[in-house]
Amino acid sequence: MSDPVVILATSADLPNLAPDESGLPDALRDKGIEPRIGVWSDPDVKWDEADLVVVRSVRDYARDRKKFIDWSRSVPRLLNAPDLLEWNSDKHYLEDLRRVGLPTIPTAWLEPDEDLTKHQVHTRFPASGDFVVKPAVSSAGRGTGRYTANEAPSRSEAILHAQHELKRGRAVMVQRYLETIDTTGEISLVFLNGMPSYRVEKEPMLHPRFRGGDTLTEEVVRSSPAHEKEWRWGDRVRGGLHKVVREKFGRDHLLLFNRVDLVPAPEDDPNEFYIMEVSLIDGSLYLSADESHLKAFAGAIAVRAAW
């Protein structure tokens, strides 16, 4: 009996996977799996030869979201499932999480069909403090900028940024920047096959003059055991996420991987934490931060390939 074949889907920019995932093929071989790597946009890849296709370093999907979603629906045995990829590829998904009671950062949404004037864009920004502008469809921090509300030049830059995205037909999100990120960083909790697996701490990416552009920003990551409170937060997010999935798609999906990015709330805030992001597509799983992460993910893939 031949070994099961797993194709790891990546992008043309990263034909050998992202550096963080370079050890994954060998880890899969150790699990008795034949690993292959395929660029999702390459029409010559024979996806139907795989026992399982795992979406990983598809960092370019936002450049042509429709093409990516169409591709996902053409691939047999894809994880995570195409319905979830489409939903998670537009950050309006945060509104669905908010509606089921999860603490998301209050967001002003600027839509292309609103035909907003410069003044109307200006009025959607916070009156004070730092804030973040980014397109609703983006990957790896591209198109993200941090600005300061009480500095006129910074507000002007933010307006130009938002108008640039809107003119390209992209919805834009405006969020207050949480200062606790600068003191605590972000916490990422990784769930594999629905179970809590590991946790990392990330240093702040968005320094006061951060502009993401089309470049990828490296994150400084530390692997450490999660506190009971953090796993409680993560389990609450997981429960809310599955409630949304059941409501939207009529059934639940067992996620191969799910990364939940959290930040503690300010001391005077009634919430314990805020959700920064839920990553079901291409978000890094920080496999190189600790050897156990790599083994855990390879094991999770092996379980699903055997089904």
Short mmCIF file of C-alpha atoms in Angstrom, two decimals:
data_model
loop_
_atom_site.label_atom_id
_atom_site.label_comp_id
_atom_site.label_asym_id
_atom_site.label_seq_id
_atom_site.Cartn_x
_atom_site.Cartn_y
_atom_site.Cartn_z
CA MET A 1 0.00 0.00 0.00
CA SER A 2 1.47 3.36 -1.03
CA ASP A 3 1.93 6.27 1.33
CA PRO A 4 -0.86 8.87 1.32
CA VAL A 5 -0.06 11.93 -0.80
CA VAL A 6 -0.45 15.40 0.70
CA ILE A 7 0.02 18.49 -1.47
CA LEU A 8 0.93 21.69 0.37
CA ALA A 9 -0.54 24.61 -1.56
CA THR A 10 1.68 27.67 -1.81
CA SER A 11 2.07 30.82 -3.93
CA ALA A 12 4.28 31.61 -6.91
CA ASP A 13 6.19 34.02 -4.66
CA LEU A 14 7.03 31.16 -2.28
CA PRO A 15 7.38 28.08 -4.52
CA ASN A 16 9.16 26.13 -1.77
CA LEU A 17 6.84 27.30 1.03
CA ALA A 18 7.49 30.12 3.48
CA PRO A 19 10.75 29.79 5.46
CA ASP A 20 8.76 29.05 8.61
CA GLU A 21 7.36 25.91 6.93
CA SER A 22 10.50 24.62 5.23
CA GLY A 23 10.72 21.66 7.61
CA LEU A 24 7.14 20.50 7.03
CA PRO A 25 7.79 18.12 4.11
CA ASP A 26 10.38 16.18 6.11
CA ALA A 27 8.11 16.11 9.14
CA LEU A 28 5.35 14.64 6.96
CA ARG A 29 7.72 11.99 5.59
CA ASP A 30 8.45 10.99 9.17
CA LYS A 31 4.69 10.37 9.50
CA GLY A 32 4.63 8.06 6.47
CA ILE A 33 3.24 10.68 4.09
CA GLU A 34 4.46 11.57 0.62
CA PRO A 35 4.59 15.39 0.61
CA ARG A 36 4.37 17.48 -2.52
CA ILE A 37 4.31 21.23 -3.00
CA GLY A 38 2.06 22.92 -5.55
CA VAL A 39 1.52 26.56 -6.49
CA TRP A 40 -2.23 27.13 -6.24
CA SER A 41 -2.36 29.25 -9.40
CA ASP A 42 -0.39 26.73 -11.51
CA PRO A 43 -2.84 25.02 -13.91
CA ASP A 44 -0.49 22.06 -14.38
CA VAL A 45 -0.66 20.83 -10.76
CA LYS A 46 -2.69 17.61 -10.53
CA TRP A 47 -4.57 18.33 -7.31
CA ASP A 48 -6.81 15.28 -7.75
CA GLU A 49 -3.81 12.99 -7.22
CA ALA A 50 -3.64 14.01 -3.57
CA ASP A 51 -5.29 12.27 -0.67
CA LEU A 52 -5.34 15.70 0.97
CA VAL A 53 -4.50 19.27 -0.07
CA VAL A 54 -3.47 21.65 2.72
CA VAL A 55 -3.56 25.41 2.17
CA ARG A 56 -0.42 27.00 3.51
CA SER A 57 1.81 29.73 2.01
CA VAL A 58 -0.80 31.25 -0.33
CA ARG A 59 0.30 34.77 0.58
CA ASP A 60 -0.85 36.22 -2.76
CA TYR A 61 -4.51 35.18 -2.62
CA ALA A 62 -5.72 38.72 -1.94
CA ARG A 63 -4.38 39.91 -5.30
CA ASP A 64 -7.11 37.91 -7.04
CA ARG A 65 -9.48 36.69 -4.36
CA LYS A 66 -12.11 35.43 -6.81
CA LYS A 67 -9.60 33.31 -8.71
CA PHE A 68 -8.34 31.87 -5.44
CA ILE A 69 -11.83 30.98 -4.20
CA ASP A 70 -12.73 29.46 -7.57
CA TRP A 71 -9.56 27.37 -7.39
CA SER A 72 -10.37 26.23 -3.86
CA ARG A 73 -13.78 24.97 -4.97
CA SER A 74 -12.18 22.93 -7.74
CA VAL A 75 -9.84 21.01 -5.41
CA PRO A 76 -10.95 17.71 -3.89
CA ARG A 77 -10.25 17.20 -0.16
CA LEU A 78 -9.02 20.71 0.59
CA LEU A 79 -8.35 21.90 4.13
CA ASN A 80 -9.47 24.18 5.39
CA ALA A 81 -12.76 23.89 3.47
CA PRO A 82 -13.52 26.31 0.59
CA ASP A 83 -16.56 27.84 2.34
CA LEU A 84 -14.34 28.78 5.26
CA LEU A 85 -11.61 30.17 3.01
CA GLU A 86 -14.08 32.46 1.26
CA TRP A 87 -15.54 33.67 4.56
CA ASN A 88 -12.17 34.20 6.23
CA SER A 89 -10.60 35.92 3.21
CA ASP A 90 -12.62 39.10 3.82
CA LYS A 91 -12.18 40.72 7.23
CA HIS A 92 -15.87 41.56 7.38
CA TYR A 93 -15.92 38.16 9.11
CA LEU A 94 -15.07 40.11 12.28
CA GLU A 95 -18.61 41.50 12.19
CA ASP A 96 -19.99 37.95 12.30
CA LEU A 97 -17.87 37.24 15.37
CA ARG A 98 -19.05 40.48 16.98
CA ARG A 99 -22.69 39.53 16.39
CA VAL A 100 -22.28 36.31 18.39
CA GLY A 101 -20.87 38.27 21.33
CA LEU A 102 -17.12 37.99 20.82
CA PRO A 103 -15.01 41.06 21.68
CA THR A 104 -13.67 42.48 18.43
CA ILE A 105 -12.02 45.89 18.12
CA PRO A 106 -14.68 48.48 17.15
CA THR A 107 -14.30 49.03 13.43
CA ALA A 108 -15.48 51.68 10.96
CA TRP A 109 -16.04 50.12 7.52
CA LEU A 110 -15.57 52.24 4.42
CA GLU A 111 -17.20 50.67 1.38
CA PRO A 112 -16.30 51.49 -2.25
CA ASP A 113 -19.95 51.88 -3.30
CA GLU A 114 -20.48 54.62 -0.68
CA ASP A 115 -18.47 57.02 -2.89
CA LEU A 116 -17.12 58.81 0.17
CA THR A 117 -15.65 62.30 -0.08
CA LYS A 118 -12.34 63.22 1.52
CA HIS A 119 -14.23 64.87 4.38
CA GLN A 120 -16.46 61.83 4.91
CA VAL A 121 -13.41 59.58 5.11
CA HIS A 122 -11.88 62.01 7.60
CA THR A 123 -14.97 61.84 9.85
CA ARG A 124 -14.67 58.05 10.13
CA PHE A 125 -11.29 58.31 11.86
CA PRO A 126 -10.98 58.38 15.67
CA ALA A 127 -10.76 61.85 17.20
CA SER A 128 -7.62 61.04 19.20
CA GLY A 129 -4.94 58.42 19.62
CA ASP A 130 -3.42 56.08 17.06
CA PHE A 131 -5.46 54.10 14.57
CA VAL A 132 -4.96 51.54 11.82
CA VAL A 133 -6.16 51.63 8.21
CA LYS A 134 -6.14 48.48 6.08
CA PRO A 135 -8.10 46.84 3.27
CA ALA A 136 -10.71 44.26 4.21
CA VAL A 137 -9.09 41.78 1.83
CA SER A 138 -5.37 41.54 2.49
CA SER A 139 -2.73 39.07 3.54
CA ALA A 140 0.45 39.23 5.63
CA GLY A 141 0.05 42.88 6.64
CA ARG A 142 -0.02 44.22 3.09
CA GLY A 143 -1.78 47.55 2.75
CA THR A 144 -1.77 48.20 6.50
CA GLY A 145 -0.80 51.55 8.05
CA ARG A 146 -0.71 53.01 11.55
CA TYR A 147 -1.53 56.71 11.94
CA THR A 148 -1.95 59.33 14.68
CA ALA A 149 -5.31 61.09 14.90
CA ASN A 150 -4.10 64.33 16.49
CA GLU A 151 -1.33 64.99 13.96
CA ALA A 152 -2.62 66.67 10.79
CA PRO A 153 0.05 65.24 8.44
CA SER A 154 -0.63 61.72 9.71
CA ARG A 155 -4.41 62.11 9.25
CA SER A 156 -3.79 63.38 5.71
CA GLU A 157 -1.68 60.32 4.97
CA ALA A 158 -4.43 58.09 6.36
CA ILE A 159 -7.04 59.76 4.14
CA LEU A 160 -4.87 59.23 1.06
CA HIS A 161 -4.29 55.62 2.08
CA ALA A 162 -8.02 54.94 2.48
CA GLN A 163 -8.92 56.71 -0.76
CA HIS A 164 -6.25 54.75 -2.63
CA GLU A 165 -7.78 51.44 -1.51
CA LEU A 166 -11.36 52.59 -2.13
CA LYS A 167 -10.54 53.72 -5.67
CA ARG A 168 -9.24 50.22 -6.35
CA GLY A 169 -12.63 48.82 -5.32
CA ARG A 170 -11.51 47.58 -1.92
CA ALA A 171 -13.43 47.98 1.31
CA VAL A 172 -11.37 49.61 4.05
CA MET A 173 -11.40 49.06 7.80
CA VAL A 174 -10.43 51.68 10.38
CA GLN A 175 -9.62 50.50 13.90
CA ARG A 176 -8.31 52.23 16.99
CA TYR A 177 -4.81 51.02 17.81
CA LEU A 178 -4.79 49.31 21.20
CA GLU A 179 -1.87 50.59 23.25
CA THR A 180 -1.71 47.31 25.15
CA ILE A 181 -0.18 45.81 22.00
CA ASP A 182 2.92 47.93 22.62
CA THR A 183 3.27 46.67 26.19
CA THR A 184 2.22 43.04 25.84
CA GLY A 185 2.43 42.27 22.13
CA GLU A 186 -0.04 39.85 20.59
CA ILE A 187 -0.84 36.32 21.71
CA SER A 188 -1.47 33.65 19.09
CA LEU A 189 -3.23 30.45 20.11
CA VAL A 190 -3.06 27.62 17.59
CA PHE A 191 -5.73 24.93 17.41
CA LEU A 192 -5.15 21.76 15.38
CA ASN A 193 -8.09 19.52 14.43
CA GLY A 194 -10.21 21.51 16.84
CA MET A 195 -7.97 21.01 19.86
CA PRO A 196 -5.72 23.57 21.60
CA SER A 197 -2.14 22.85 20.59
CA TYR A 198 0.35 25.64 21.37
CA ARG A 199 0.83 29.35 21.93
CA VAL A 200 3.28 32.04 20.86
CA GLU A 201 3.90 35.66 21.82
CA LYS A 202 4.55 38.19 19.06
CA GLU A 203 6.20 41.57 19.42
CA PRO A 204 4.29 44.56 17.99
CA MET A 205 4.55 44.89 14.20
CA LEU A 206 2.94 48.30 13.79
CA HIS A 207 5.41 50.85 15.07
CA PRO A 208 4.06 54.42 14.91
CA ARG A 209 5.06 54.97 11.28
CA PHE A 210 4.42 51.45 9.99
CA ARG A 211 3.25 51.23 6.38
CA GLY A 212 2.80 47.69 5.12
CA GLY A 213 2.83 48.32 1.38
CA ASP A 214 3.44 45.10 -0.55
CA THR A 215 6.26 43.89 1.66
CA LEU A 216 6.08 41.20 4.30
CA THR A 217 7.05 42.16 7.85
CA GLU A 218 8.93 39.71 10.03
CA GLU A 219 7.48 39.04 13.46
CA VAL A 220 9.59 38.32 16.51
CA VAL A 221 8.03 35.23 18.04
CA ARG A 222 8.54 33.41 21.32
CA SER A 223 7.00 30.06 22.10
CA SER A 224 5.80 29.62 25.67
CA PRO A 225 3.11 27.74 27.58
CA ALA A 226 -0.32 29.37 27.49
CA HIS A 227 -1.91 30.56 30.67
CA GLU A 228 -5.19 28.94 31.67
CA LYS A 229 -6.90 32.31 31.19
CA GLU A 230 -5.62 32.59 27.61
CA TRP A 231 -6.86 29.13 26.68
CA ARG A 232 -10.19 30.09 28.20
CA TRP A 233 -10.25 33.11 25.90
CA GLY A 234 -9.27 30.93 22.96
CA ASP A 235 -11.95 28.39 23.73
CA ARG A 236 -14.53 31.16 23.86
CA VAL A 237 -13.42 32.36 20.41
CA ARG A 238 -13.48 28.81 19.08
CA GLY A 239 -17.03 28.33 20.35
CA GLY A 240 -18.18 31.59 18.79
CA LEU A 241 -16.47 30.75 15.52
CA HIS A 242 -18.22 27.38 15.27
CA LYS A 243 -21.55 29.04 16.06
CA VAL A 244 -21.02 31.42 13.14
CA VAL A 245 -20.00 28.57 10.84
CA ARG A 246 -23.09 26.54 11.72
CA GLU A 247 -25.36 29.55 11.17
CA LYS A 248 -23.79 30.52 7.84
CA PHE A 249 -23.21 27.10 6.30
CA GLY A 250 -25.80 24.91 7.99
CA ARG A 251 -23.24 22.53 9.43
CA ASP A 252 -20.00 22.55 11.38
CA HIS A 253 -16.53 22.08 9.92
CA LEU A 254 -13.61 20.47 11.70
CA LEU A 255 -10.76 22.89 11.10
CA LEU A 256 -7.36 21.39 10.38
CA PHE A 257 -5.78 24.58 11.71
CA ASN A 258 -7.05 27.72 13.34
CA ARG A 259 -4.88 30.54 14.66
CA VAL A 260 -6.53 33.01 17.02
CA ASP A 261 -4.71 36.32 17.59
CA LEU A 262 -5.61 38.06 20.84
CA VAL A 263 -4.50 41.08 22.82
CA PRO A 264 -5.34 41.78 26.48
CA ALA A 265 -7.81 44.62 26.94
CA PRO A 266 -6.76 47.83 28.72
CA GLU A 267 -7.18 47.74 32.50
CA ASP A 268 -10.28 49.97 32.51
CA ASP A 269 -11.97 47.98 29.73
CA PRO A 270 -14.93 45.69 30.57
CA ASN A 271 -13.57 43.04 28.17
CA GLU A 272 -10.70 40.77 29.17
CA PHE A 273 -9.30 40.64 25.64
CA TYR A 274 -9.89 41.62 22.03
CA ILE A 275 -9.69 39.50 18.90
CA MET A 276 -7.16 40.81 16.41
CA GLU A 277 -7.66 38.12 13.81
CA VAL A 278 -8.75 34.55 13.20
CA SER A 279 -6.54 32.87 10.57
CA LEU A 280 -7.92 29.92 8.62
CA ILE A 281 -5.98 30.41 5.37
CA ASP A 282 -2.35 31.46 5.10
CA GLY A 283 -1.50 32.81 8.54
CA SER A 284 1.82 31.56 9.87
CA LEU A 285 1.56 28.70 12.34
CA TYR A 286 5.05 29.48 13.69
CA LEU A 287 6.31 26.00 12.98
CA SER A 288 9.95 27.03 13.32
CA ALA A 289 9.45 28.66 16.73
CA ASP A 290 9.63 25.27 18.42
CA GLU A 291 10.25 21.76 17.07
CA SER A 292 7.12 20.54 18.84
CA HIS A 293 4.97 22.86 16.70
CA LEU A 294 6.23 21.23 13.52
CA LYS A 295 5.61 17.74 14.85
CA ALA A 296 2.15 18.69 16.07
CA PHE A 297 1.07 20.09 12.70
CA ALA A 298 2.50 17.15 10.77
CA GLY A 299 0.63 14.83 13.14
CA ALA A 300 -2.63 16.72 12.63
CA ILE A 301 -2.24 16.45 8.84
CA ALA A 302 -1.47 12.75 9.11
CA VAL A 303 -4.68 12.16 11.06
CA ARG A 304 -6.78 13.87 8.40
CA ALA A 305 -4.97 12.17 5.51
CA ALA A 306 -5.85 8.80 7.02
CA TRP A 307 -9.59 9.55 7.15
#
